[in-house]
XYZ file of C-alpha atoms in Angstrom:
442
model
C 11.910 -7.971 -47.630
C 13.517 -9.076 -50.858
C 11.278 -9.699 -53.834
C 9.928 -13.228 -53.799
C 11.138 -13.988 -50.217
C 8.893 -15.645 -47.669
C 7.616 -13.356 -44.854
C 8.931 -14.171 -41.406
C 6.473 -16.266 -39.384
C 6.180 -15.557 -35.662
C 6.783 -18.629 -33.514
C 3.314 -19.457 -32.099
C 4.904 -21.108 -29.064
C 7.105 -18.186 -28.113
C 5.569 -16.185 -25.218
C 4.852 -12.560 -26.020
C 5.034 -9.700 -23.508
C 1.565 -8.911 -22.187
C 2.346 -5.495 -20.715
C 3.387 -3.086 -23.456
C 3.521 0.120 -21.429
C 6.435 1.429 -19.369
C 5.973 2.585 -15.801
C 7.418 6.032 -15.053
C 10.772 5.585 -13.331
C 9.666 7.560 -10.271
C 6.818 5.130 -9.541
C 8.903 2.048 -8.739
C 8.946 2.554 -4.946
C 6.277 5.257 -4.661
C 3.417 5.717 -2.220
C 0.132 7.540 -2.861
C -2.044 9.978 -0.901
C -5.632 10.869 -1.825
C -6.687 14.482 -1.261
C -10.354 15.365 -0.915
C -9.720 19.083 -1.485
C -13.062 20.151 -0.021
C -12.356 18.487 3.339
C -8.542 18.515 3.429
C -8.286 21.988 5.002
C -10.741 24.386 6.685
C -10.451 26.606 3.593
C -10.955 23.716 1.168
C -8.694 25.264 -1.466
C -5.648 24.355 -3.531
C -3.686 27.189 -1.885
C -4.405 25.861 1.610
C -3.584 22.315 0.515
C -0.282 23.540 -0.913
C 0.798 24.639 2.557
C 0.530 21.011 3.695
C 2.870 19.613 1.049
C 6.058 19.710 3.190
C 4.215 17.736 5.889
C 3.118 15.119 3.348
C 6.641 14.881 1.968
C 7.976 14.255 5.493
C 5.290 11.574 5.939
C 6.765 9.699 2.986
C 4.247 10.547 0.253
C 5.320 10.508 -3.402
C 2.125 10.733 -5.478
C -0.750 13.087 -4.686
C -4.153 12.090 -6.066
C -6.493 15.060 -6.258
C -10.188 14.211 -6.375
C -11.948 15.883 -9.346
C -10.964 19.543 -9.687
C -13.638 20.579 -12.209
C -16.812 22.659 -11.733
C -19.712 20.640 -10.305
C -23.116 20.432 -11.970
C -26.099 22.192 -10.447
C -28.955 20.376 -12.174
C -30.053 17.383 -10.041
C -27.175 18.167 -7.640
C -26.915 16.074 -4.490
C -26.607 18.134 -1.303
C -25.771 21.818 -1.306
C -22.283 21.472 -2.810
C -22.720 18.398 -4.983
C -20.434 15.522 -5.875
C -17.079 16.325 -7.469
C -17.746 13.313 -9.708
C -20.561 15.257 -11.412
C -18.426 17.232 -13.866
C -19.836 20.346 -15.529
C -16.788 21.297 -17.619
C -13.632 19.235 -18.154
C -11.570 22.273 -19.140
C -12.215 24.453 -16.093
C -11.425 24.502 -12.367
C -14.045 24.424 -9.627
C -14.049 27.958 -8.140
C -14.783 26.381 -4.748
C -11.150 25.186 -4.787
C -9.503 28.240 -6.360
C -8.257 29.242 -9.783
C -6.328 27.549 -12.547
C -3.241 29.459 -11.419
C -3.774 28.111 -7.879
C -3.824 24.562 -9.240
C -0.700 25.200 -11.300
C 1.041 26.574 -8.202
C 0.050 23.431 -6.264
C 1.477 21.175 -8.987
C 4.686 23.220 -9.255
C 5.174 23.180 -5.471
C 4.695 19.397 -5.385
C 7.257 18.982 -8.161
C 9.719 21.192 -6.302
C 9.479 18.772 -3.369
C 10.005 15.724 -5.591
C 6.336 14.686 -5.518
C 3.926 14.016 -8.377
C 0.266 14.918 -8.932
C -2.460 12.902 -10.637
C -5.998 14.159 -11.247
C -9.205 12.228 -10.796
C -10.811 11.913 -14.243
C -14.486 11.071 -14.747
C -14.865 9.836 -18.322
C -17.917 7.615 -17.926
C -20.452 10.360 -17.252
C -21.006 14.090 -16.807
C -23.274 16.406 -14.883
C -26.736 16.948 -16.410
C -25.805 20.562 -17.178
C -22.419 19.887 -18.769
C -22.246 22.033 -21.912
C -21.823 18.923 -24.057
C -25.379 17.806 -23.356
C -26.676 20.888 -25.156
C -24.124 21.240 -27.947
C -23.463 17.532 -28.557
C -26.466 15.554 -27.304
C -25.417 12.720 -29.645
C -22.441 12.104 -27.337
C -24.748 10.699 -24.631
C -26.444 7.353 -24.105
C -30.242 7.149 -23.993
C -32.625 4.853 -22.142
C -35.423 2.826 -23.739
C -37.602 5.961 -23.786
C -34.943 7.970 -25.607
C -34.057 10.068 -22.551
C -30.614 10.816 -21.148
C -29.839 8.298 -18.455
C -27.634 7.930 -15.380
C -25.370 4.887 -15.166
C -27.777 1.899 -15.168
C -28.793 0.347 -11.844
C -26.819 2.772 -9.633
C -28.317 5.640 -7.631
C -26.247 8.205 -9.502
C -29.110 10.558 -10.253
C -26.858 13.613 -10.523
C -25.066 12.373 -13.679
C -25.775 11.069 -17.196
C -23.722 8.561 -19.175
C -21.560 9.326 -22.186
C -21.566 7.195 -25.345
C -18.038 6.119 -26.302
C -19.180 4.742 -29.636
C -18.937 8.379 -30.812
C -15.494 9.105 -32.336
C -15.766 12.858 -31.775
C -16.442 12.329 -28.063
C -13.329 10.162 -27.842
C -11.295 12.877 -29.551
C -12.619 15.605 -27.255
C -12.025 13.566 -24.096
C -8.502 12.667 -25.175
C -7.618 16.273 -25.975
C -9.004 17.404 -22.619
C -6.840 14.875 -20.761
C -3.782 15.941 -22.762
C -4.418 19.584 -21.828
C -3.965 19.054 -18.087
C -0.718 17.137 -18.632
C 0.776 19.517 -21.208
C -0.423 22.862 -19.831
C -0.833 22.298 -16.089
C 1.912 19.735 -15.619
C -0.015 16.943 -13.919
C 1.628 13.524 -13.968
C -1.264 11.228 -14.790
C -4.776 10.269 -13.793
C -6.909 8.189 -11.499
C -9.782 7.190 -13.787
C -13.205 6.811 -12.194
C -15.146 3.588 -12.965
C -12.600 2.901 -15.703
C -14.140 -0.466 -16.549
C -17.343 1.236 -17.773
C -15.327 2.908 -20.570
C -13.993 0.859 -23.534
C -10.458 -0.450 -23.102
C -9.405 0.644 -26.582
C -10.195 4.256 -25.654
C -7.861 4.044 -22.664
C -5.162 2.294 -24.714
C -5.048 5.200 -27.140
C -5.193 7.809 -24.362
C -2.130 6.277 -22.741
C -0.139 6.487 -25.976
C -1.052 10.129 -26.515
C -0.284 11.098 -22.925
C 3.058 9.272 -22.892
C 3.992 11.218 -26.034
C 3.874 14.341 -23.842
C 5.724 12.866 -20.847
C 5.734 9.621 -18.841
C 2.499 9.401 -16.858
C 1.077 7.209 -14.098
C -2.409 5.856 -14.788
C -4.620 4.342 -12.063
C -7.900 2.633 -12.997
C -10.744 2.377 -10.529
C -11.274 -1.215 -11.589
C -9.878 -4.676 -10.906
C -8.954 -6.328 -14.206
C -5.763 -7.596 -15.813
C -6.893 -6.387 -19.258
C -6.389 -2.761 -18.320
C -2.711 -3.373 -17.521
C -1.673 -4.364 -21.030
C -1.508 -0.971 -22.731
C -3.407 1.602 -20.660
C -2.955 1.502 -16.891
C -0.017 1.052 -14.568
C -2.323 0.338 -11.651
C -5.745 -1.079 -10.819
C -7.625 -1.398 -7.546
C -7.149 -4.345 -5.186
C -10.782 -4.327 -4.044
C -10.743 -8.061 -3.351
C -7.851 -7.571 -0.906
C -9.854 -4.977 1.041
C -12.957 -7.162 1.018
C -11.003 -10.176 2.255
C -9.331 -8.222 5.043
C -12.705 -6.924 6.189
C -14.153 -10.450 6.230
C -11.191 -11.791 8.229
C -11.380 -9.045 10.833
C -15.158 -9.529 11.209
C -14.691 -13.280 11.693
C -16.314 -14.308 8.397
C -13.118 -15.715 6.848
C -9.661 -16.881 7.862
C -6.176 -16.335 6.457
C -6.902 -18.738 3.591
C -8.950 -15.937 2.067
C -5.726 -14.007 1.617
C -4.179 -17.034 -0.062
C -6.896 -16.707 -2.717
C -6.145 -13.025 -3.266
C -2.368 -13.414 -3.424
C -2.632 -16.472 -5.656
C -4.719 -14.516 -8.167
C -2.417 -11.530 -7.820
C 0.624 -13.648 -8.725
C -0.900 -16.039 -11.244
C -3.597 -14.072 -13.057
C -2.081 -10.584 -13.103
C 1.170 -9.741 -14.897
C 4.226 -9.242 -12.708
C 4.428 -5.643 -13.912
C 0.964 -4.802 -12.588
C 0.682 -2.299 -9.777
C -2.271 -3.115 -7.491
C -3.499 -0.236 -5.338
C -3.921 -1.444 -1.754
C -5.708 0.752 0.797
C -7.633 0.577 4.049
C -9.705 3.733 3.457
C -10.705 6.043 0.613
C -13.526 8.444 -0.195
C -15.916 5.588 -0.989
C -15.215 3.407 2.040
C -15.291 6.438 4.330
C -18.556 7.747 2.949
C -20.529 4.550 2.364
C -19.099 1.799 4.583
C -17.462 3.276 7.665
C -14.338 4.748 9.115
C -11.155 2.719 9.281
C -11.825 2.168 13.002
C -15.351 0.874 12.321
C -14.118 -1.401 9.556
C -11.033 -2.881 11.254
C -11.163 -2.151 14.992
C -8.242 -3.626 16.968
C -6.804 -5.128 13.784
C -6.309 -1.731 12.142
C -2.548 -1.439 12.725
C -1.962 -4.949 11.390
C -4.080 -4.284 8.299
C -2.285 -0.995 7.598
C 1.082 -2.698 7.979
C 0.195 -5.513 5.573
C -1.082 -2.930 3.064
C 2.457 -1.503 2.873
C 4.613 -4.583 3.523
C 2.716 -6.961 1.239
C 2.663 -6.724 -2.550
C 0.844 -3.659 -3.805
C 1.048 0.086 -4.299
C -0.014 1.559 -0.930
C -2.499 4.427 -0.835
C -3.359 6.587 2.165
C -6.572 8.632 2.414
C -6.329 12.127 3.830
C -7.046 12.179 7.543
C -5.835 8.666 8.288
C -2.637 10.083 9.758
C -4.760 12.164 12.143
C -6.795 9.159 13.252
C -9.899 10.616 11.607
C -12.783 8.852 13.357
C -15.768 10.324 11.517
C -17.336 9.696 8.139
C -16.596 12.717 5.991
C -19.671 14.231 4.376
C -19.579 13.812 0.616
C -21.882 16.580 -0.609
C -21.261 19.173 2.126
C -18.322 20.916 3.776
C -16.932 18.734 6.580
C -13.237 19.485 7.179
C -10.860 16.954 8.726
C -9.876 17.627 12.337
C -6.085 17.522 12.324
C -4.092 16.268 15.297
C -1.065 14.031 15.910
C -1.933 10.337 16.009
C 0.023 7.063 16.241
C -1.350 5.964 12.862
C 0.612 8.777 11.253
C 3.780 7.551 12.948
C 3.072 3.990 11.773
C 2.657 5.050 8.153
C 5.807 7.182 8.309
C 7.857 4.210 9.533
C 6.395 1.872 6.923
C 6.828 4.300 4.032
C 10.458 4.920 4.961
C 11.073 1.173 4.920
C 9.321 0.832 1.554
C 11.491 3.523 -0.002
C 14.733 1.980 1.240
C 14.105 -1.762 0.955
C 13.934 -3.012 -2.642
C 12.009 -6.103 -1.571
C 9.000 -3.826 -0.959
C 9.078 -1.899 -4.232
C 6.152 -1.903 -6.646
C 5.406 -4.414 -9.402
C 8.387 -6.047 -11.063
C 10.752 -3.737 -9.187
C 10.020 -5.473 -5.868
C 10.167 -9.000 -4.526
C 7.377 -11.539 -4.753
C 5.685 -12.598 -1.531
C 6.731 -16.189 -0.807
C 4.535 -18.045 1.660
C 6.274 -19.438 4.742
C 4.029 -22.206 6.143
C 3.473 -22.075 9.894
C 1.780 -24.067 12.640
C -1.285 -21.751 12.812
C -2.213 -21.791 9.136
C -5.770 -20.496 9.529
C -4.953 -17.454 11.640
C -1.326 -16.495 11.037
C 0.063 -15.164 7.769
C 3.833 -15.394 7.278
C 5.891 -14.621 4.200
C 9.251 -13.496 2.867
C 9.936 -10.846 0.234
C 13.460 -10.559 -1.198
C 15.077 -8.466 -3.938
C 18.718 -7.685 -4.753
C 19.917 -8.662 -1.277
C 17.138 -6.848 0.613
C 14.872 -9.152 2.570
C 11.748 -8.895 4.726
C 10.190 -11.585 6.898
C 6.698 -10.650 8.113
C 4.298 -12.483 10.435
C 0.693 -11.389 11.161
C -1.719 -12.848 13.704
C -5.144 -12.157 12.213
C -7.113 -13.418 15.185
C -8.444 -12.104 18.495
C -6.305 -14.447 20.640
C -2.521 -14.806 21.185
C -0.695 -17.321 19.013
C 2.669 -19.069 19.334
C 3.871 -20.312 15.971
C 6.685 -22.322 14.482
C 7.647 -22.313 10.809
C 8.149 -25.083 8.245
C 10.405 -23.506 5.651
C 14.103 -22.590 5.568
C 13.568 -19.422 3.543
C 13.052 -17.335 6.692
C 16.319 -18.409 8.348
C 18.795 -15.634 9.091
C 19.639 -12.613 11.192
C 17.111 -9.768 11.303
C 16.270 -6.558 13.051
C 12.729 -5.599 14.056
C 11.717 -2.453 12.143
C 9.747 -1.107 15.102
C 12.178 -1.836 17.968
C 15.567 -2.393 16.253
C 15.913 -5.538 18.383
C 18.117 -8.184 16.771
C 16.829 -11.697 16.214
C 18.367 -14.856 14.747
C 15.843 -17.256 13.232
C 16.457 -20.945 12.516
C 14.541 -24.219 12.315
C 13.912 -24.210 16.087
C 12.557 -20.672 16.257
C 9.100 -19.902 17.587
C 7.291 -16.605 17.708
C 4.535 -15.483 20.090
C 2.163 -12.791 18.863
C -0.648 -11.080 20.784
C -4.147 -10.823 19.360
C -3.920 -8.927 16.050
C -0.162 -8.686 16.610
C 2.527 -8.647 13.931
C 6.294 -8.622 13.419
C 8.177 -7.110 10.486
C 11.832 -8.113 10.318
C 14.488 -6.985 7.839
C 17.865 -8.509 7.203
């Protein structure tokens, strides 16, 4: 600026970009798979899990989310093996799962197959016997009596909360997260109860991690604020809750209108929203996917991939796992072929190939197509760069014949499940069985 000149004033009416981070290029049409290492194989090790990577690649998986890999606390442990979310040392590997070299080999093998690995990171709290409690007790929160405390109100008796008002704790935690990216080669993190940790901590972490390489960051939280500078992706809990209420008869399709309206209007277009029908929490505390969704399960799975969102699959879904996996004990998945695996494989292949279904700003917005059964049938179009999907879901326990009130769906399509050709126009009607659905592509 020249001496005596007036500084440039920013136009207060000019919109400013809200999202300041850049998604890694490989995430734009990616899918995710959560691995509970303890239960994923009979051995429960990284080496055994590595043998399954070609199968997961063939299924259509791009990102592998490993539940916490660190040693588990023994003091106040729950069960005989404890929760992996009770971390004893952020810089070590749980010997139950193998060695550091085993983890590195898993990551390298995933990379060789064109897949990516993110680690579950528990920043909010540690195990009671984490070394930091003894060497840096000032890094922990205290209750009104001055004692270390678990997260308030929750029954998380095996952990104690960290105090992120301490700059040295923030530095240590950031350096620990950088270590696993720089030295082990992981590609990002899923951050446990991310909303309990200050946003400015995460904003800085993202900058320091991206300086090493582009990373993918998933927050276990549902908030637009985390998308601005820290996280690519947050949870779509309200989608899962709404789907459960619809299937149980406590809500109708208008509940989805609420979710998708908020998704489009309140969240930035760049936001990835993780959509899932099962994960380690729902499986352990609520029920299996069959208990939660019953006859509607296939329709719910299909919407989770075809609708807006970043689809996540929990290990065992492809085998039709019908039991609640134990959380604090060994309880390996029983593997067998199942139609759900075939369904996911078909849907993931479509997602990879059809730009309308890509993630965030890379895909097409869902545009509502009004129909004659507005309370029970959901119909929409997604379109991007010439790729187009028209999807119709009957979220009721009785057959429905519907007509449509919008020209956007007109055109020639093929059914992704049968390859049958169909030409839709203003006179078209569609009959769907109970919990039935059609997914058509141009």
